[in-house]
Amino acid sequence: MDRKKIIGLLKREEGTKLDFKQKLELNLESGKKELAKDICAIANSRGGRGYIVVGVEDKTKAIIGIDKKDYFTEEQIQQIVSSRCDPPIPVSVEYIEVENKNIALITIYDSLQRPYQLKEQGSFLIRRGSTTDTMRKQEIIASFQENLSLNAETCPILNSSTNFLNFELVDRYFKSKGIEVNEDNRVFLMESASIIYADKEYNNYKCTLGGLLVFCDMNSVYLPHNMIRICNKVNKLQSKEIIIQGNIIDMAIKCTKVLNKILPLNYPVGALSEGVKNSVLYRDYTDFESVIEITIDYNSITVSSPGELIPHSKDDKKVNYPKRNAWIYEKILTLDGNDVFTGAGKGFRKMKESFKNSQKVIFINSKVENRFKVIFPGVNYLKR
């Protein structure tokens, strides 16, 4: 934001889309919770983008500035928000010099993902004037009705560039749907499919979370949490730690190749591949702090992915919970020319049936860790 706009913000009073803070106490859990509440409330309030200006006394609006020891990064704020708010709220951070002092501007972007909810309490917050309050029932209903597309995959990723997209994959997706793609209609088609998002204020396009995961080969630039980390404890000829990144289809293929190199020839690697495919398809991509982890040991092999398994029933009653990553699932199946994900959804049975001699595959759904784990027999299984 340019200096003129900042000066304009400083002249305004606090309101539903503007908050002034002298400092943030991010070294305290209470300070992180308070910031998440404020961002959630501003994001749920109508009126476009919102702002939190840090380094300004909220009543007098005197410029206090921020000491260098109290500086915070955009990544810190994003982690605080993504771990406490659902769906993730797009924010950015920038520092501006005013009256020879540095102040911070946290921008809270407008999005079609409202209403946002605090994960810990499950509450929906809103701003009433300059104060934070709980949304009333009718306000929550109205917000849901206004924003019926509640896919985290269609959230824009700030600072992303459409130049990073693999346009061969993009074109192949639309051609698989029977849609002709050319230079004149590609941007329109990508926006219509929520692969990219139009930022009307800056008159440019951003990639969406799903767009990067499916159609970008180097998405780790923006999504470092899109990773498979393999910990190898059994094969000294291979690296102890192997990192796999890329678009979702390539990650599944690369991972299977690595597993084949590490494990003995007669180990049922296909079962592990099913676990990996389920992980990349259904993991919680809004958890920006966690990655898929595969630990290969003699007694067990564990595939652990962020996000607990979404149940199909509750208290013996069928519940129609929305499937996680449905947007991604459709794109992957359309692009899967090599049948890597054929039969996805039946992976649990395939994993179980791959092992004999009473060796079991164990499934652990941890709500405490917010992770789903599949524990396979280790390489010692072959000696029995």
Short mmCIF file of C-alpha atoms in Angstrom, two decimals:
data_model
loop_
_atom_site.label_atom_id
_atom_site.label_comp_id
_atom_site.label_asym_id
_atom_site.label_seq_id
_atom_site.Cartn_x
_atom_site.Cartn_y
_atom_site.Cartn_z
CA MET A 1 0.00 0.00 0.00
CA ASP A 2 1.33 3.45 -0.85
CA ARG A 3 1.99 6.15 1.73
CA LYS A 4 -1.05 8.22 0.73
CA LYS A 5 -3.45 5.35 1.48
CA ILE A 6 -1.77 4.72 4.85
CA ILE A 7 -2.19 8.36 5.81
CA GLY A 8 -5.83 8.05 4.77
CA LEU A 9 -6.31 5.05 7.07
CA LEU A 10 -4.72 6.91 9.99
CA LYS A 11 -7.25 9.71 9.58
CA ARG A 12 -10.18 7.30 9.89
CA GLU A 13 -11.80 6.11 13.09
CA GLU A 14 -11.78 2.47 14.15
CA GLY A 15 -14.68 0.52 12.70
CA THR A 16 -15.81 -2.79 11.28
CA LYS A 17 -12.90 -2.94 8.85
CA LEU A 18 -10.21 -0.99 10.71
CA ASP A 19 -8.42 -1.58 14.01
CA PHE A 20 -5.45 0.18 15.60
CA LYS A 21 -3.07 -1.59 17.97
CA GLN A 22 -0.06 -0.26 19.84
CA LYS A 23 1.66 -3.68 19.70
CA LEU A 24 1.03 -7.40 19.26
CA GLU A 25 2.04 -9.79 22.03
CA LEU A 26 2.74 -12.79 19.83
CA ASN A 27 5.11 -14.34 22.37
CA LEU A 28 2.03 -15.14 24.48
CA GLU A 29 -0.69 -17.66 23.58
CA SER A 30 -3.30 -15.15 24.75
CA GLY A 31 -1.89 -12.59 22.31
CA LYS A 32 -2.11 -15.05 19.41
CA LYS A 33 -5.71 -15.93 20.29
CA GLU A 34 -6.66 -12.26 20.52
CA LEU A 35 -5.17 -11.52 17.10
CA ALA A 36 -6.99 -14.51 15.56
CA LYS A 37 -10.28 -13.25 17.04
CA ASP A 38 -9.75 -9.74 15.64
CA ILE A 39 -8.83 -11.00 12.16
CA CYS A 40 -11.75 -13.45 12.13
CA ALA A 41 -14.22 -10.71 13.15
CA ILE A 42 -12.94 -8.22 10.56
CA ALA A 43 -12.99 -10.89 7.83
CA ASN A 44 -16.62 -11.77 8.64
CA SER A 45 -17.73 -8.12 8.49
CA ARG A 46 -18.99 -6.62 5.25
CA GLY A 47 -17.21 -3.84 3.42
CA GLY A 48 -14.32 -5.31 1.43
CA ARG A 49 -10.78 -5.47 2.74
CA GLY A 50 -9.97 -4.88 6.37
CA TYR A 51 -6.87 -3.55 8.09
CA ILE A 52 -5.10 -3.80 11.43
CA VAL A 53 -2.52 -1.04 11.89
CA VAL A 54 0.12 -1.94 14.49
CA GLY A 55 2.28 0.70 16.16
CA VAL A 56 -0.52 3.24 16.63
CA GLU A 57 -2.22 4.14 19.92
CA ASP A 58 -5.86 3.18 19.37
CA LYS A 59 -7.52 6.13 21.13
CA THR A 60 -5.26 9.07 20.30
CA LYS A 61 -3.91 7.53 17.06
CA ALA A 62 -0.45 8.73 18.04
CA ILE A 63 2.30 7.04 16.01
CA ILE A 64 4.21 4.89 18.51
CA GLY A 65 6.07 2.72 16.03
CA ILE A 66 7.34 -0.85 16.42
CA ASP A 67 10.70 -1.83 17.91
CA LYS A 68 12.73 -4.19 15.73
CA LYS A 69 12.58 -6.85 18.46
CA ASP A 70 8.78 -6.82 18.11
CA TYR A 71 8.76 -7.24 14.31
CA PHE A 72 6.66 -10.10 12.96
CA THR A 73 6.54 -11.69 9.51
CA GLU A 74 3.70 -12.43 7.14
CA GLU A 75 4.39 -16.16 7.60
CA GLN A 76 3.98 -15.82 11.39
CA ILE A 77 0.60 -14.13 11.02
CA GLN A 78 -0.56 -16.66 8.41
CA GLN A 79 0.39 -19.56 10.70
CA ILE A 80 -1.43 -18.01 13.66
CA VAL A 81 -4.56 -17.48 11.58
CA SER A 82 -4.56 -20.79 9.67
CA SER A 83 -4.15 -22.82 12.88
CA ARG A 84 -7.00 -21.02 14.65
CA CYS A 85 -9.52 -20.03 11.94
CA ASP A 86 -11.47 -22.15 9.46
CA PRO A 87 -11.37 -21.80 6.50
CA PRO A 88 -7.99 -20.02 6.29
CA ILE A 89 -8.23 -16.24 6.02
CA PRO A 90 -6.01 -14.57 3.39
CA VAL A 91 -3.79 -11.92 5.03
CA SER A 92 -0.62 -10.00 4.19
CA VAL A 93 1.86 -7.91 6.20
CA GLU A 94 3.87 -4.87 5.19
CA TYR A 95 5.88 -2.23 7.06
CA ILE A 96 5.64 1.48 6.30
CA GLU A 97 7.62 4.42 7.68
CA VAL A 98 5.45 7.23 9.07
CA GLU A 99 6.87 10.18 11.04
CA ASN A 100 10.28 8.46 11.04
CA LYS A 101 8.80 5.41 12.76
CA ASN A 102 7.91 2.01 11.34
CA ILE A 103 4.35 0.76 11.62
CA ALA A 104 2.91 -2.55 10.39
CA LEU A 105 -0.16 -2.99 8.23
CA ILE A 106 -1.98 -6.33 8.33
CA THR A 107 -4.35 -6.52 5.36
CA ILE A 108 -7.32 -8.90 5.67
CA TYR A 109 -8.56 -9.71 2.19
CA ASP A 110 -12.16 -10.03 1.13
CA SER A 111 -13.11 -13.56 0.12
CA LEU A 112 -16.06 -15.75 -0.84
CA GLN A 113 -15.22 -18.15 2.00
CA ARG A 114 -17.19 -16.33 4.73
CA PRO A 115 -18.26 -16.99 7.41
CA TYR A 116 -14.99 -17.79 9.17
CA GLN A 117 -15.02 -19.74 12.41
CA LEU A 118 -12.64 -19.99 15.36
CA LYS A 119 -11.53 -23.62 15.57
CA GLU A 120 -11.08 -23.78 19.34
CA GLN A 121 -14.47 -22.42 20.45
CA GLY A 122 -16.37 -23.01 17.22
CA SER A 123 -17.69 -19.44 17.40
CA PHE A 124 -18.35 -17.02 14.54
CA LEU A 125 -17.25 -13.45 15.28
CA ILE A 126 -18.07 -10.10 13.72
CA ARG A 127 -17.23 -6.43 14.30
CA ARG A 128 -19.90 -4.11 15.66
CA GLY A 129 -18.38 -0.70 15.29
CA SER A 130 -14.93 -0.97 16.85
CA THR A 131 -15.71 -3.96 19.08
CA THR A 132 -15.67 -7.71 18.45
CA ASP A 133 -18.88 -9.64 19.08
CA THR A 134 -20.40 -13.07 18.42
CA MET A 135 -22.44 -13.36 15.23
CA ARG A 136 -26.16 -13.85 15.73
CA LYS A 137 -27.89 -16.88 14.24
CA GLN A 138 -29.47 -14.89 11.42
CA GLU A 139 -26.15 -13.24 10.56
CA ILE A 140 -24.48 -16.65 10.24
CA ILE A 141 -27.30 -17.95 8.02
CA ALA A 142 -27.17 -14.84 5.85
CA SER A 143 -23.40 -15.14 5.46
CA PHE A 144 -23.68 -18.78 4.39
CA GLN A 145 -26.41 -17.86 1.89
CA GLU A 146 -24.25 -15.10 0.39
CA ASN A 147 -21.23 -17.33 0.01
CA LEU A 148 -22.38 -20.80 -1.00
CA SER A 149 -19.01 -21.84 -2.46
CA LEU A 150 -17.22 -22.99 0.69
CA ASN A 151 -14.17 -24.68 -0.81
CA ALA A 152 -10.83 -23.98 0.83
CA GLU A 153 -9.23 -25.02 -2.48
CA THR A 154 -10.67 -21.92 -4.17
CA CYS A 155 -9.07 -19.49 -1.69
CA PRO A 156 -6.54 -17.17 -3.40
CA ILE A 157 -2.90 -17.49 -2.35
CA LEU A 158 -1.49 -14.01 -1.83
CA ASN A 159 1.58 -12.93 -3.80
CA SER A 160 1.22 -15.95 -6.11
CA SER A 161 1.78 -15.61 -9.84
CA THR A 162 -0.10 -17.36 -12.62
CA ASN A 163 3.22 -17.61 -14.48
CA PHE A 164 4.08 -20.56 -12.23
CA LEU A 165 1.17 -22.65 -13.54
CA ASN A 166 1.81 -25.58 -15.87
CA PHE A 167 -0.37 -24.53 -18.81
CA GLU A 168 0.03 -27.92 -20.49
CA LEU A 169 -1.79 -29.45 -17.51
CA VAL A 170 -4.38 -26.66 -17.57
CA ASP A 171 -5.08 -27.18 -21.28
CA ARG A 172 -5.22 -30.96 -20.86
CA TYR A 173 -7.82 -30.59 -18.10
CA PHE A 174 -10.17 -28.51 -20.25
CA LYS A 175 -9.63 -30.64 -23.36
CA SER A 176 -10.54 -33.72 -21.29
CA LYS A 177 -13.85 -31.94 -20.66
CA GLY A 178 -14.34 -31.37 -24.38
CA ILE A 179 -13.51 -27.65 -24.14
CA GLU A 180 -11.20 -26.07 -26.72
CA VAL A 181 -8.52 -23.87 -25.14
CA ASN A 182 -6.60 -21.04 -26.77
CA GLU A 183 -4.75 -17.87 -25.78
CA ASP A 184 -7.96 -15.84 -25.97
CA ASN A 185 -10.09 -17.90 -23.59
CA ARG A 186 -7.56 -19.59 -21.26
CA VAL A 187 -7.70 -16.92 -18.53
CA PHE A 188 -11.50 -16.86 -18.63
CA LEU A 189 -11.66 -20.65 -18.33
CA MET A 190 -9.14 -20.75 -15.47
CA GLU A 191 -11.07 -18.10 -13.54
CA SER A 192 -14.38 -19.89 -14.20
CA ALA A 193 -12.90 -23.13 -12.85
CA SER A 194 -11.40 -21.32 -9.80
CA ILE A 195 -7.85 -22.23 -10.82
CA ILE A 196 -7.09 -18.51 -10.57
CA TYR A 197 -8.77 -15.63 -8.75
CA ALA A 198 -9.32 -12.09 -10.04
CA ASP A 199 -7.97 -9.46 -7.64
CA LYS A 200 -10.14 -6.53 -8.69
CA GLU A 201 -8.39 -3.95 -6.52
CA TYR A 202 -4.96 -4.58 -8.05
CA ASN A 203 -6.33 -5.64 -11.44
CA ASN A 204 -4.37 -8.89 -11.60
CA TYR A 205 -4.80 -12.60 -10.98
CA LYS A 206 -3.72 -14.83 -8.11
CA CYS A 207 -3.55 -18.62 -8.09
CA THR A 208 -5.94 -20.45 -5.79
CA LEU A 209 -4.81 -23.07 -3.28
CA GLY A 210 -6.25 -25.86 -5.43
CA GLY A 211 -4.89 -24.32 -8.62
CA LEU A 212 -1.35 -24.45 -7.25
CA LEU A 213 -1.70 -27.96 -5.79
CA VAL A 214 -2.96 -29.50 -9.04
CA PHE A 215 -1.54 -27.33 -11.83
CA CYS A 216 1.81 -26.04 -10.50
CA ASP A 217 5.04 -28.09 -10.57
CA MET A 218 6.88 -25.69 -8.24
CA ASN A 219 4.12 -24.88 -5.77
CA SER A 220 6.51 -25.23 -2.80
CA VAL A 221 7.46 -21.59 -3.46
CA TYR A 222 4.03 -20.62 -2.13
CA LEU A 223 2.98 -23.82 -0.33
CA PRO A 224 5.99 -25.24 1.53
CA HIS A 225 3.64 -27.49 3.51
CA ASN A 226 2.76 -29.44 0.35
CA MET A 227 5.41 -32.03 1.01
CA ILE A 228 5.99 -35.74 1.60
CA ARG A 229 8.86 -36.33 4.03
CA ILE A 230 10.22 -39.91 3.99
CA CYS A 231 12.33 -41.08 6.93
CA ASN A 232 14.31 -44.16 5.85
CA LYS A 233 15.64 -46.30 8.72
CA VAL A 234 16.17 -49.59 6.86
CA ASN A 235 18.17 -49.07 3.65
CA LYS A 236 21.68 -47.64 4.05
CA LEU A 237 22.11 -47.36 0.29
CA GLN A 238 19.39 -44.67 0.14
CA SER A 239 19.18 -41.27 1.85
CA LYS A 240 17.94 -41.21 5.43
CA GLU A 241 15.53 -38.35 4.65
CA ILE A 242 13.89 -37.73 1.30
CA ILE A 243 11.66 -34.75 0.47
CA ILE A 244 9.10 -34.96 -2.33
CA GLN A 245 7.31 -31.87 -3.68
CA GLY A 246 5.47 -30.83 -6.83
CA ASN A 247 1.94 -31.10 -8.17
CA ILE A 248 -0.20 -33.79 -6.54
CA ILE A 249 -0.06 -36.34 -9.38
CA ASP A 250 3.73 -36.06 -9.73
CA MET A 251 4.19 -36.39 -5.96
CA ALA A 252 2.31 -39.69 -5.88
CA ILE A 253 4.35 -41.07 -8.81
CA LYS A 254 7.70 -39.89 -7.38
CA CYS A 255 6.87 -41.30 -3.95
CA THR A 256 6.12 -44.77 -5.33
CA LYS A 257 9.47 -44.78 -7.17
CA VAL A 258 11.32 -43.82 -3.98
CA LEU A 259 9.52 -46.50 -1.95
CA ASN A 260 10.47 -49.13 -4.55
CA LYS A 261 14.14 -48.14 -4.18
CA ILE A 262 14.09 -48.29 -0.38
CA LEU A 263 12.04 -51.44 0.24
CA PRO A 264 12.83 -55.09 -0.64
CA LEU A 265 11.53 -56.33 -3.99
CA ASN A 266 8.92 -58.64 -2.46
CA TYR A 267 7.45 -56.06 -0.07
CA PRO A 268 3.90 -55.04 -1.18
CA VAL A 269 4.76 -51.45 -2.09
CA GLY A 270 1.38 -51.14 -3.81
CA ALA A 271 -0.29 -51.06 -0.40
CA LEU A 272 1.92 -48.17 0.71
CA SER A 273 1.19 -46.36 -2.55
CA GLU A 274 -2.52 -46.58 -1.75
CA GLY A 275 -1.82 -44.92 1.59
CA VAL A 276 0.17 -42.18 -0.11
CA LYS A 277 -2.52 -41.57 -2.74
CA ASN A 278 -5.16 -41.27 -0.03
CA SER A 279 -2.92 -38.84 1.84
CA VAL A 280 -2.30 -36.47 -1.07
CA LEU A 281 -5.97 -36.57 -2.08
CA TYR A 282 -7.58 -36.13 1.33
CA ARG A 283 -5.06 -34.45 3.64
CA ASP A 284 -6.00 -31.12 5.21
CA TYR A 285 -4.28 -28.56 3.00
CA THR A 286 -5.45 -25.71 5.25
CA ASP A 287 -2.98 -26.92 7.89
CA PHE A 288 -0.03 -24.86 6.69
CA GLU A 289 2.29 -26.14 9.43
CA SER A 290 2.11 -29.90 8.76
CA VAL A 291 3.32 -32.26 6.04
CA ILE A 292 2.74 -35.88 5.05
CA GLU A 293 5.27 -38.08 6.84
CA ILE A 294 6.33 -41.64 5.96
CA THR A 295 8.51 -43.44 8.52
CA ILE A 296 10.05 -46.70 7.27
CA ASP A 297 11.34 -48.99 10.02
CA TYR A 298 11.93 -52.71 10.53
CA ASN A 299 8.83 -53.31 12.66
CA SER A 300 6.40 -50.84 11.09
CA ILE A 301 5.92 -48.36 8.27
CA THR A 302 3.73 -45.36 9.09
CA VAL A 303 2.03 -43.00 6.66
CA SER A 304 0.81 -39.98 8.62
CA SER A 305 -1.15 -37.14 7.02
CA PRO A 306 -2.55 -33.84 8.38
CA GLY A 307 -6.28 -33.77 9.08
CA GLU A 308 -8.42 -36.34 10.83
CA LEU A 309 -10.57 -38.68 8.75
CA ILE A 310 -13.98 -37.13 8.06
CA PRO A 311 -16.58 -39.62 9.36
CA HIS A 312 -19.50 -40.94 7.30
CA SER A 313 -21.53 -41.63 10.43
CA LYS A 314 -21.99 -40.33 13.93
CA ASP A 315 -23.63 -42.24 16.78
CA ASP A 316 -24.56 -45.02 14.30
CA LYS A 317 -26.42 -42.53 12.12
CA LYS A 318 -25.38 -41.70 8.58
CA VAL A 319 -24.19 -38.11 8.29
CA ASN A 320 -23.62 -36.37 4.97
CA TYR A 321 -20.47 -34.44 5.87
CA PRO A 322 -18.99 -32.64 2.85
CA LYS A 323 -15.98 -34.48 1.46
CA ARG A 324 -12.63 -32.81 1.98
CA ASN A 325 -10.86 -31.63 -1.20
CA ALA A 326 -13.76 -32.45 -3.56
CA TRP A 327 -12.51 -29.75 -5.98
CA ILE A 328 -9.03 -31.31 -6.06
CA TYR A 329 -10.45 -34.83 -6.37
CA GLU A 330 -12.38 -33.94 -9.54
CA LYS A 331 -9.37 -32.27 -11.17
CA ILE A 332 -7.02 -35.15 -10.35
CA LEU A 333 -9.34 -37.85 -11.72
CA THR A 334 -9.83 -35.84 -14.92
CA LEU A 335 -6.07 -35.42 -15.43
CA ASP A 336 -5.07 -38.95 -14.39
CA GLY A 337 -4.15 -40.33 -17.80
CA ASN A 338 -1.81 -42.97 -16.33
CA ASP A 339 -4.50 -44.33 -13.97
CA VAL A 340 -2.38 -43.47 -10.91
CA PHE A 341 -5.50 -42.74 -8.88
CA THR A 342 -7.82 -45.32 -10.45
CA GLY A 343 -10.01 -46.84 -7.76
CA ALA A 344 -9.30 -44.03 -5.31
CA GLY A 345 -11.69 -44.36 -2.40
CA LYS A 346 -11.25 -48.15 -2.15
CA GLY A 347 -7.72 -47.85 -0.81
CA PHE A 348 -8.45 -49.12 2.71
CA ARG A 349 -9.52 -52.51 1.40
CA LYS A 350 -6.51 -52.75 -0.93
CA MET A 351 -4.15 -51.93 1.93
CA LYS A 352 -5.63 -54.61 4.18
CA GLU A 353 -5.70 -57.32 1.51
CA SER A 354 -2.03 -56.84 0.59
CA PHE A 355 -0.75 -58.50 3.78
CA LYS A 356 -1.12 -62.12 4.84
CA ASN A 357 0.02 -64.29 7.76
CA SER A 358 -2.27 -62.45 10.19
CA GLN A 359 -0.31 -59.21 9.72
CA LYS A 360 -2.70 -56.31 10.10
CA VAL A 361 -2.80 -52.78 8.77
CA ILE A 362 -3.81 -50.39 11.55
CA PHE A 363 -5.75 -47.17 10.97
CA ILE A 364 -5.54 -44.42 13.61
CA ASN A 365 -7.76 -41.34 13.45
CA SER A 366 -6.30 -38.88 15.98
CA LYS A 367 -8.52 -35.92 16.81
CA VAL A 368 -5.96 -34.67 19.33
CA GLU A 369 -3.14 -34.51 16.77
CA ASN A 370 -5.54 -33.78 13.89
CA ARG A 371 -3.80 -36.49 11.86
CA PHE A 372 -4.77 -39.74 10.17
CA LYS A 373 -2.22 -42.54 10.34
CA VAL A 374 -1.91 -45.85 8.53
CA ILE A 375 0.53 -48.29 10.15
CA PHE A 376 1.75 -51.11 7.90
CA PRO A 377 3.91 -54.11 8.87
CA GLY A 378 7.63 -53.23 8.65
CA VAL A 379 10.22 -54.92 6.46
CA ASN A 380 10.62 -57.69 9.07
CA TYR A 381 7.19 -58.85 7.89
CA LEU A 382 8.96 -60.65 5.03
CA LYS A 383 10.89 -62.88 7.45
CA ARG A 384 7.75 -64.38 8.98
#
